[in-house]
CSV table of C-alpha atoms and ligand atoms in Angstrom, one decimal:
chain,number,residue,atom,x,y,z
A,1,UNK,CA,-97.1,8.3,-17.4
A,2,UNK,CA,-99.3,5.4,-17.2
A,3,UNK,CA,-98.7,3.7,-14.0
A,4,UNK,CA,-98.1,4.7,-10.4
A,5,UNK,CA,-94.4,4.0,-9.1
A,6,UNK,CA,-94.6,2.6,-5.6
A,7,UNK,CA,-91.0,3.2,-4.7
A,8,UNK,CA,-89.9,6.0,-7.0
A,9,UNK,CA,-90.8,9.2,-5.7
A,10,UNK,CA,-91.9,12.4,-7.7
A,11,UNK,CA,-90.5,13.8,-9.8
A,12,UNK,CA,-89.9,10.4,-11.1
A,13,UNK,CA,-86.2,10.0,-12.3
A,14,UNK,CA,-84.4,7.6,-14.3
A,15,UNK,CA,-80.6,7.5,-14.1
A,16,UNK,CA,-79.0,6.2,-17.2
A,17,UNK,CA,-75.9,4.2,-16.3
A,18,UNK,CA,-74.1,3.6,-19.5
A,19,UNK,CA,-71.7,0.8,-19.3
A,20,UNK,CA,-69.4,0.4,-22.5
A,21,UNK,CA,-67.9,-2.8,-21.1
A,22,UNK,CA,-67.2,-6.2,-22.7
A,23,UNK,CA,-64.9,-7.9,-20.6
A,24,UNK,CA,-67.1,-10.4,-19.5
A,25,UNK,CA,-67.2,-12.3,-22.8
A,26,UNK,CA,-64.6,-12.3,-25.8
A,27,UNK,CA,-66.7,-10.5,-28.6
A,28,UNK,CA,-65.6,-7.1,-29.2
A,29,UNK,CA,-68.3,-4.4,-30.0
A,30,UNK,CA,-70.7,-5.0,-27.0
A,31,UNK,CA,-69.2,-2.0,-25.3
A,32,UNK,CA,-70.7,0.1,-28.2
A,33,UNK,CA,-74.3,-1.0,-27.1
A,34,UNK,CA,-74.8,1.7,-24.7
A,35,UNK,CA,-73.4,4.6,-27.1
A,36,UNK,CA,-75.9,3.3,-29.7
A,37,UNK,CA,-78.9,3.1,-27.4
A,38,UNK,CA,-78.4,6.7,-26.3
A,39,UNK,CA,-77.7,8.0,-29.8
A,40,UNK,CA,-80.9,6.4,-31.0
A,41,UNK,CA,-82.7,8.9,-28.8
A,42,UNK,CA,-83.5,6.9,-25.7
A,43,UNK,CA,-83.3,9.8,-23.4
A,44,UNK,CA,-85.8,11.9,-25.4
A,45,UNK,CA,-88.1,8.8,-25.6
A,46,UNK,CA,-87.9,8.5,-21.8
A,47,UNK,CA,-88.8,12.2,-21.2
A,48,UNK,CA,-91.6,11.9,-23.7
A,49,UNK,CA,-93.2,9.2,-21.2
A,50,UNK,CA,-92.9,11.7,-18.4
A,51,UNK,CA,-89.7,10.8,-16.7
A,52,UNK,CA,-86.9,13.2,-15.7
A,53,UNK,CA,-83.8,11.8,-17.1
A,54,UNK,CA,-80.4,12.0,-15.6
A,55,UNK,CA,-77.4,11.3,-17.9
A,56,UNK,CA,-74.0,12.6,-17.4
A,57,UNK,CA,-72.1,10.5,-20.0
A,58,UNK,CA,-71.2,7.0,-20.2
A,59,UNK,CA,-68.9,5.5,-17.6
A,60,UNK,CA,-65.2,5.6,-18.4
A,61,UNK,CA,-63.9,2.1,-17.5
A,62,UNK,CA,-60.7,2.9,-19.1
A,63,UNK,CA,-59.6,4.4,-15.8
A,64,UNK,CA,-59.9,1.0,-14.3
A,65,UNK,CA,-56.6,-0.3,-14.8
A,66,UNK,CA,-56.1,-4.1,-15.0
A,67,UNK,CA,-53.1,-4.2,-17.1
A,68,UNK,CA,-51.9,-7.5,-15.7
A,69,UNK,CA,-54.9,-9.7,-15.6
A,70,UNK,CA,-54.0,-13.3,-16.1
A,71,UNK,CA,-56.9,-15.9,-15.8
A,72,UNK,CA,-57.8,-17.1,-12.4
A,73,UNK,CA,-58.5,-20.6,-13.0
A,74,UNK,CA,-60.2,-20.3,-16.3
A,75,UNK,CA,-62.0,-17.2,-15.5
A,76,UNK,CA,-61.1,-14.6,-18.2
A,77,UNK,CA,-60.4,-10.8,-17.2
A,78,UNK,CA,-61.3,-11.5,-13.5
A,79,UNK,CA,-59.8,-8.4,-11.9
A,80,UNK,CA,-61.0,-6.1,-14.7
A,81,UNK,CA,-64.6,-7.6,-14.5
A,82,UNK,CA,-64.4,-7.3,-10.7
A,83,UNK,CA,-63.4,-3.6,-10.5
A,84,UNK,CA,-65.8,-2.5,-13.4
A,85,UNK,CA,-68.8,-4.5,-11.6
A,86,UNK,CA,-68.0,-3.0,-8.3
A,87,UNK,CA,-68.0,0.5,-9.8
A,88,UNK,CA,-71.3,-0.2,-11.4
A,89,UNK,CA,-72.7,-1.6,-8.0
A,90,UNK,CA,-71.7,1.9,-6.2
A,91,UNK,CA,-73.2,4.0,-9.2
A,92,UNK,CA,-76.6,2.0,-9.2
A,93,UNK,CA,-76.6,1.9,-5.4
A,94,UNK,CA,-76.1,5.7,-5.2
A,95,UNK,CA,-78.8,6.4,-7.7
A,96,UNK,CA,-81.1,4.1,-5.8
A,97,UNK,CA,-80.3,5.7,-2.6
A,98,UNK,CA,-81.5,9.0,-4.0
A,99,UNK,CA,-84.7,7.4,-5.0
A,100,UNK,CA,-84.1,7.3,-8.7
A,101,UNK,CA,-84.5,4.4,-11.0
A,102,UNK,CA,-81.3,3.3,-12.4
A,103,UNK,CA,-81.5,2.1,-16.1
A,104,UNK,CA,-78.1,0.4,-17.0
A,105,UNK,CA,-77.2,-0.1,-20.5
A,106,UNK,CA,-74.8,-2.9,-21.4
A,107,UNK,CA,-72.2,-4.0,-22.0
A,108,UNK,CA,-72.2,-7.8,-21.3
A,109,UNK,CA,-74.4,-9.4,-18.7
A,110,UNK,CA,-71.4,-9.8,-16.0
A,111,UNK,CA,-72.4,-5.9,-15.4
A,112,UNK,CA,-75.6,-7.3,-13.5
A,113,UNK,CA,-73.4,-8.5,-10.8
A,114,UNK,CA,-72.9,-4.9,-10.1
A,115,UNK,CA,-76.4,-3.8,-10.8
A,116,UNK,CA,-78.2,-6.2,-8.8
A,117,UNK,CA,-75.7,-5.7,-5.9
A,118,UNK,CA,-76.5,-2.1,-6.2
A,119,UNK,CA,-80.4,-2.7,-6.0
A,120,UNK,CA,-80.1,-4.8,-2.8
A,121,UNK,CA,-78.0,-2.1,-1.2
A,122,UNK,CA,-81.0,0.1,-1.0
A,123,UNK,CA,-84.0,-2.5,-1.4
A,124,UNK,CA,-82.8,-5.7,0.6
A,125,UNK,CA,-86.2,-7.4,0.0
A,126,UNK,CA,-86.0,-6.7,-3.9
A,127,UNK,CA,-86.6,-9.6,-6.3
A,128,UNK,CA,-85.0,-10.4,-9.6
A,129,UNK,CA,-86.7,-11.2,-12.8
A,130,UNK,CA,-84.1,-12.3,-15.4
A,131,UNK,CA,-85.0,-12.4,-18.9
A,132,UNK,CA,-82.4,-14.4,-20.9
A,133,UNK,CA,-81.8,-17.4,-23.2
A,134,UNK,CA,-79.1,-18.3,-20.7
A,135,UNK,CA,-79.2,-18.8,-16.9
A,136,UNK,CA,-75.8,-17.1,-16.5
A,137,UNK,CA,-75.5,-19.0,-13.2
A,138,UNK,CA,-72.2,-21.1,-14.0
A,139,UNK,CA,-69.8,-21.3,-11.1
A,140,UNK,CA,-65.9,-21.5,-11.0
A,141,UNK,CA,-66.7,-25.2,-11.0
A,142,UNK,CA,-69.0,-25.4,-13.9
A,143,UNK,CA,-68.1,-22.7,-16.3
A,144,UNK,CA,-67.0,-24.2,-19.8
A,145,UNK,CA,-66.1,-20.9,-21.3
A,146,UNK,CA,-64.6,-19.0,-18.4
A,147,UNK,CA,-66.6,-15.9,-19.7
A,148,UNK,CA,-67.8,-14.1,-16.6
A,149,UNK,CA,-71.0,-12.9,-18.4
A,150,UNK,CA,-72.0,-16.6,-18.0
A,151,UNK,CA,-71.8,-16.5,-14.2
A,152,UNK,CA,-73.1,-13.3,-12.5
A,153,UNK,CA,-76.1,-15.0,-10.8
A,154,UNK,CA,-74.0,-17.6,-9.0
A,155,UNK,CA,-72.1,-14.8,-7.4
A,156,UNK,CA,-75.0,-13.0,-6.4
A,157,UNK,CA,-76.4,-16.1,-4.6
A,158,UNK,CA,-73.0,-17.1,-3.3
A,159,UNK,CA,-72.9,-20.6,-4.9
A,160,UNK,CA,-69.9,-22.4,-5.9
A,161,UNK,CA,-66.5,-21.9,-4.4
A,162,UNK,CA,-65.3,-18.3,-3.8
A,163,UNK,CA,-62.9,-16.3,-5.7
A,164,UNK,CA,-60.9,-13.8,-3.5
A,165,UNK,CA,-60.9,-11.0,-6.3
A,166,UNK,CA,-64.8,-10.9,-6.0
A,167,UNK,CA,-64.9,-10.7,-2.3
A,168,UNK,CA,-66.9,-7.5,-2.6
A,169,UNK,CA,-69.9,-9.2,-4.0
A,170,UNK,CA,-72.0,-10.0,-1.1
A,171,UNK,CA,-74.4,-13.0,-1.4
A,172,UNK,CA,-77.5,-11.0,-0.8
A,173,UNK,CA,-79.9,-12.6,-3.5
A,174,UNK,CA,-81.9,-15.4,-2.0
A,175,UNK,CA,-82.6,-18.1,-4.6
A,176,UNK,CA,-86.5,-17.8,-4.1
A,177,UNK,CA,-86.2,-14.1,-4.8
A,178,UNK,CA,-85.0,-14.9,-8.4
A,179,UNK,CA,-87.0,-16.0,-11.6
A,180,UNK,CA,-86.0,-16.6,-15.1
A,181,UNK,CA,-88.0,-16.3,-18.3
A,182,UNK,CA,-87.0,-17.2,-21.6
A,183,UNK,CA,-84.4,-19.8,-21.1
A,184,UNK,CA,-83.3,-22.3,-23.8
A,185,UNK,CA,-79.5,-22.9,-23.7
A,186,UNK,CA,-78.4,-24.1,-20.2
A,187,UNK,CA,-75.4,-25.7,-19.6
A,188,UNK,CA,-75.6,-29.2,-17.8
A,189,UNK,CA,-73.9,-28.0,-14.7
A,190,UNK,CA,-76.4,-25.0,-14.6
A,191,UNK,CA,-79.4,-27.3,-14.9
A,192,UNK,CA,-78.1,-29.1,-11.8
A,193,UNK,CA,-77.6,-25.6,-9.8
A,194,UNK,CA,-81.2,-24.6,-11.1
A,195,UNK,CA,-82.6,-27.9,-9.5
A,196,UNK,CA,-80.4,-28.2,-6.5
A,197,UNK,CA,-81.4,-24.7,-5.4
A,198,UNK,CA,-85.0,-24.9,-6.3
A,199,UNK,CA,-84.7,-21.8,-8.7
A,200,UNK,CA,-88.0,-21.2,-10.4
A,201,UNK,CA,-87.5,-20.8,-14.3
A,202,UNK,CA,-90.0,-20.4,-17.3
A,203,UNK,CA,-88.0,-21.9,-20.1
A,204,UNK,CA,-89.4,-21.3,-23.7
A,205,UNK,CA,-91.2,-24.6,-23.4
A,206,UNK,CA,-93.4,-22.9,-20.5
A,207,UNK,CA,-93.8,-19.8,-22.7
A,208,UNK,CA,-95.1,-22.1,-25.5
A,209,UNK,CA,-97.4,-24.0,-23.0
A,210,UNK,CA,-98.9,-21.4,-21.1
A,211,UNK,CA,-98.5,-18.1,-23.0
A,212,UNK,CA,-96.6,-15.2,-22.0
A,213,UNK,CA,-99.4,-13.5,-20.0
A,214,UNK,CA,-99.7,-16.6,-17.6
A,215,UNK,CA,-96.0,-17.1,-17.3
A,216,UNK,CA,-95.5,-13.7,-16.1
A,217,UNK,CA,-98.2,-14.0,-13.6
A,218,UNK,CA,-96.6,-17.2,-12.2
A,219,UNK,CA,-93.2,-15.8,-12.2
A,220,UNK,CA,-94.4,-12.7,-10.1
A,221,UNK,CA,-96.5,-15.0,-7.9
A,222,UNK,CA,-93.3,-16.9,-7.0
A,223,UNK,CA,-91.0,-13.9,-6.3
A,224,UNK,CA,-93.5,-11.4,-5.2
A,225,UNK,CA,-96.6,-13.1,-4.0
A,226,UNK,CA,-98.2,-10.1,-2.5
A,227,UNK,CA,-97.0,-7.6,-5.0
A,228,UNK,CA,-95.2,-5.5,-2.6
A,229,UNK,CA,-91.5,-6.1,-3.1
A,230,UNK,CA,-89.3,-3.9,-5.4
A,231,UNK,CA,-88.5,-5.6,-8.7
A,232,UNK,CA,-85.2,-5.4,-10.5
A,233,UNK,CA,-85.6,-6.5,-14.1
A,234,UNK,CA,-82.4,-7.7,-16.0
A,235,UNK,CA,-83.2,-8.1,-19.7
A,236,UNK,CA,-80.6,-9.7,-21.9
A,237,UNK,CA,-81.7,-8.9,-25.4
A,238,UNK,CA,-80.6,-12.5,-26.5
A,239,UNK,CA,-83.7,-13.6,-24.9
A,240,UNK,CA,-85.5,-12.4,-27.8
A,241,UNK,CA,-85.6,-14.4,-31.0
A,242,UNK,CA,-82.5,-13.8,-33.1
A,243,UNK,CA,-84.9,-12.7,-35.7
A,244,UNK,CA,-86.1,-9.9,-33.5
A,245,UNK,CA,-82.7,-9.0,-31.8
A,246,UNK,CA,-80.0,-10.3,-34.1
A,247,UNK,CA,-77.0,-8.2,-33.0
A,248,UNK,CA,-76.0,-9.9,-30.0
A,249,UNK,CA,-73.0,-12.1,-29.0
A,250,UNK,CA,-74.7,-15.4,-28.1
A,251,UNK,CA,-78.0,-15.7,-30.2
A,252,UNK,CA,-79.9,-18.8,-29.8
A,253,UNK,CA,-82.9,-19.6,-32.1
A,254,UNK,CA,-86.5,-20.3,-30.7
A,255,UNK,CA,-86.7,-17.1,-28.5
A,256,UNK,CA,-89.3,-14.6,-27.4
A,257,UNK,CA,-91.3,-12.8,-30.0
A,258,UNK,CA,-91.2,-9.0,-30.2
A,259,UNK,CA,-94.4,-9.0,-28.4
A,260,UNK,CA,-93.7,-11.6,-25.7
A,261,UNK,CA,-90.6,-9.4,-24.9
A,262,UNK,CA,-92.6,-6.2,-24.7
A,263,UNK,CA,-95.3,-7.8,-22.8
A,264,UNK,CA,-93.1,-8.8,-20.1
A,265,UNK,CA,-91.8,-5.3,-19.7
A,266,UNK,CA,-95.3,-3.8,-19.9
A,267,UNK,CA,-96.5,-6.3,-17.2
A,268,UNK,CA,-93.8,-5.4,-14.8
A,269,UNK,CA,-94.3,-1.7,-15.5
A,270,UNK,CA,-98.0,-2.1,-14.5
A,271,UNK,CA,-97.0,-3.6,-11.0
A,272,UNK,CA,-95.6,-0.2,-10.2
A,273,UNK,CA,-92.8,-2.0,-8.3
A,274,UNK,CA,-89.9,-1.6,-10.6
A,275,UNK,CA,-86.9,-0.1,-9.2
A,276,UNK,CA,-84.1,-0.9,-11.6
A,277,UNK,CA,-83.7,-1.9,-15.3
A,278,UNK,CA,-80.9,-3.6,-17.1
A,279,UNK,CA,-80.8,-3.6,-21.0
A,280,UNK,CA,-77.9,-6.0,-21.8
A,281,UNK,CA,-75.8,-7.4,-24.5
A,282,UNK,CA,-76.8,-5.1,-27.5
A,283,UNK,CA,-73.7,-5.6,-29.8
A,284,UNK,CA,-73.8,-3.2,-32.5
A,285,UNK,CA,-70.6,-4.7,-34.3
A,286,UNK,CA,-72.5,-7.9,-35.0
A,287,UNK,CA,-74.6,-8.4,-38.2
A,288,UNK,CA,-75.4,-5.9,-41.0
A,289,UNK,CA,-76.5,-2.2,-40.5
A,290,UNK,CA,-80.2,-2.9,-40.6
A,291,UNK,CA,-80.1,-5.7,-38.2
A,292,UNK,CA,-78.0,-3.5,-35.7
A,293,UNK,CA,-80.5,-0.6,-36.0
A,294,UNK,CA,-83.5,-3.0,-35.4
A,295,UNK,CA,-81.6,-4.5,-32.3
A,296,UNK,CA,-81.1,-1.0,-31.0
A,297,UNK,CA,-84.4,0.1,-31.7
A,298,UNK,CA,-85.7,-2.9,-29.8
A,299,UNK,CA,-83.5,-2.2,-26.9
A,300,UNK,CA,-85.0,1.1,-26.5
A,301,UNK,CA,-88.5,0.0,-27.0
A,302,UNK,CA,-88.1,-2.7,-24.2
A,303,UNK,CA,-87.0,0.2,-21.9
A,304,UNK,CA,-89.8,2.5,-22.8
A,305,UNK,CA,-92.4,-0.4,-22.2
A,306,UNK,CA,-90.7,-1.2,-18.7
A,307,UNK,CA,-90.9,2.5,-18.0
A,308,UNK,CA,-94.7,3.0,-18.7
A,309,UNK,CA,-95.3,3.3,-22.4
A,310,UNK,CA,-98.6,1.6,-23.1
A,311,UNK,CA,-100.1,0.6,-26.4
A,312,UNK,CA,-103.4,2.6,-25.9
B,1,LIG,N1,-75.1,-13.3,-20.9
B,1,LIG,C1,-74.8,-14.2,-21.8
B,1,LIG,N2,-75.0,-14.0,-23.0
B,1,LIG,N3,-74.3,-15.4,-21.4
B,1,LIG,C2,-74.0,-16.5,-22.1
B,1,LIG,C3,-73.4,-17.6,-21.4
B,1,LIG,C4,-73.1,-18.9,-22.3
B,1,LIG,C5,-72.6,-20.0,-21.5
B,1,LIG,N4,-73.6,-20.6,-20.6
B,1,LIG,C6,-71.4,-19.6,-20.9
B,1,LIG,O1,-71.2,-19.8,-19.6
B,1,LIG,O2,-70.3,-19.3,-21.3
B,2,LIG,MN1,-78.1,-14.5,-22.8
B,3,LIG,MN1,-77.3,-12.9,-20.1
């Protein structure tokens, strides 16, 4: 393996947390993302890189019963999303506690409420690098869609009015420990939240202006100036241009190239500080079979780059 890992002890173990879950948004099929990623050979690919891979099947969220789950305000499936993400927080937290690196496969991005909560249980000083076309920082007050995959960051930061159902989410993430790369579709209410909370974000405008190398340096300088804090990387594949990752629920043109996306993962791997990784929003039921295969392959290769695959 190419890089030293400062927080993950030998033998370096990655724990796959497969999350077939779509309740944070309305499009069916995103729950099949993790199954496709594993079937594409992800586990063997990570073993090839020298990781010990733990995977004992995808989580079975069907056991989580939220049959009566009427909207709270306009939030859709609130009880289901709350219970599933709480279970994910426990699973990710338990892997992290054992010194393993949890790789969570989505599923929609509401899951990050769980994954980041889990990371912060073990590493209270962790920072979050969020790669996305969207900021996913709507609050109860600002969400227009009621889709909770557009809201997890506000819950983690503790901004917006509280929803009793989500009281398990502790606002442990500080605004200066969060940085975005790839943004290009931000709701008006979200823009105000980013400004009011001084949240650092590198949109596609900054990627164009400075180039991805400089953007990643600046992003890490902001959240991790001494390069000593654990990093949680949450990667929504819709950060990539739709020509690169077409099979996703909310594609937005003008996104990261294949190389820009992989460069981010490679640069974070080089720091040796990665402690958790999310690959989110792969939806194999959207687009034609070739596009699905392409998107799933990109999801796997992003994970490999973040876990140490190098070009040379
Ligand atoms: N994880 C995602 N793909 N999020 C898309 C969010 C879109 C929009 N901002 C919303 O709140 O509904
Ligand atoms: Mn997105
Ligand atoms: Mn997202």
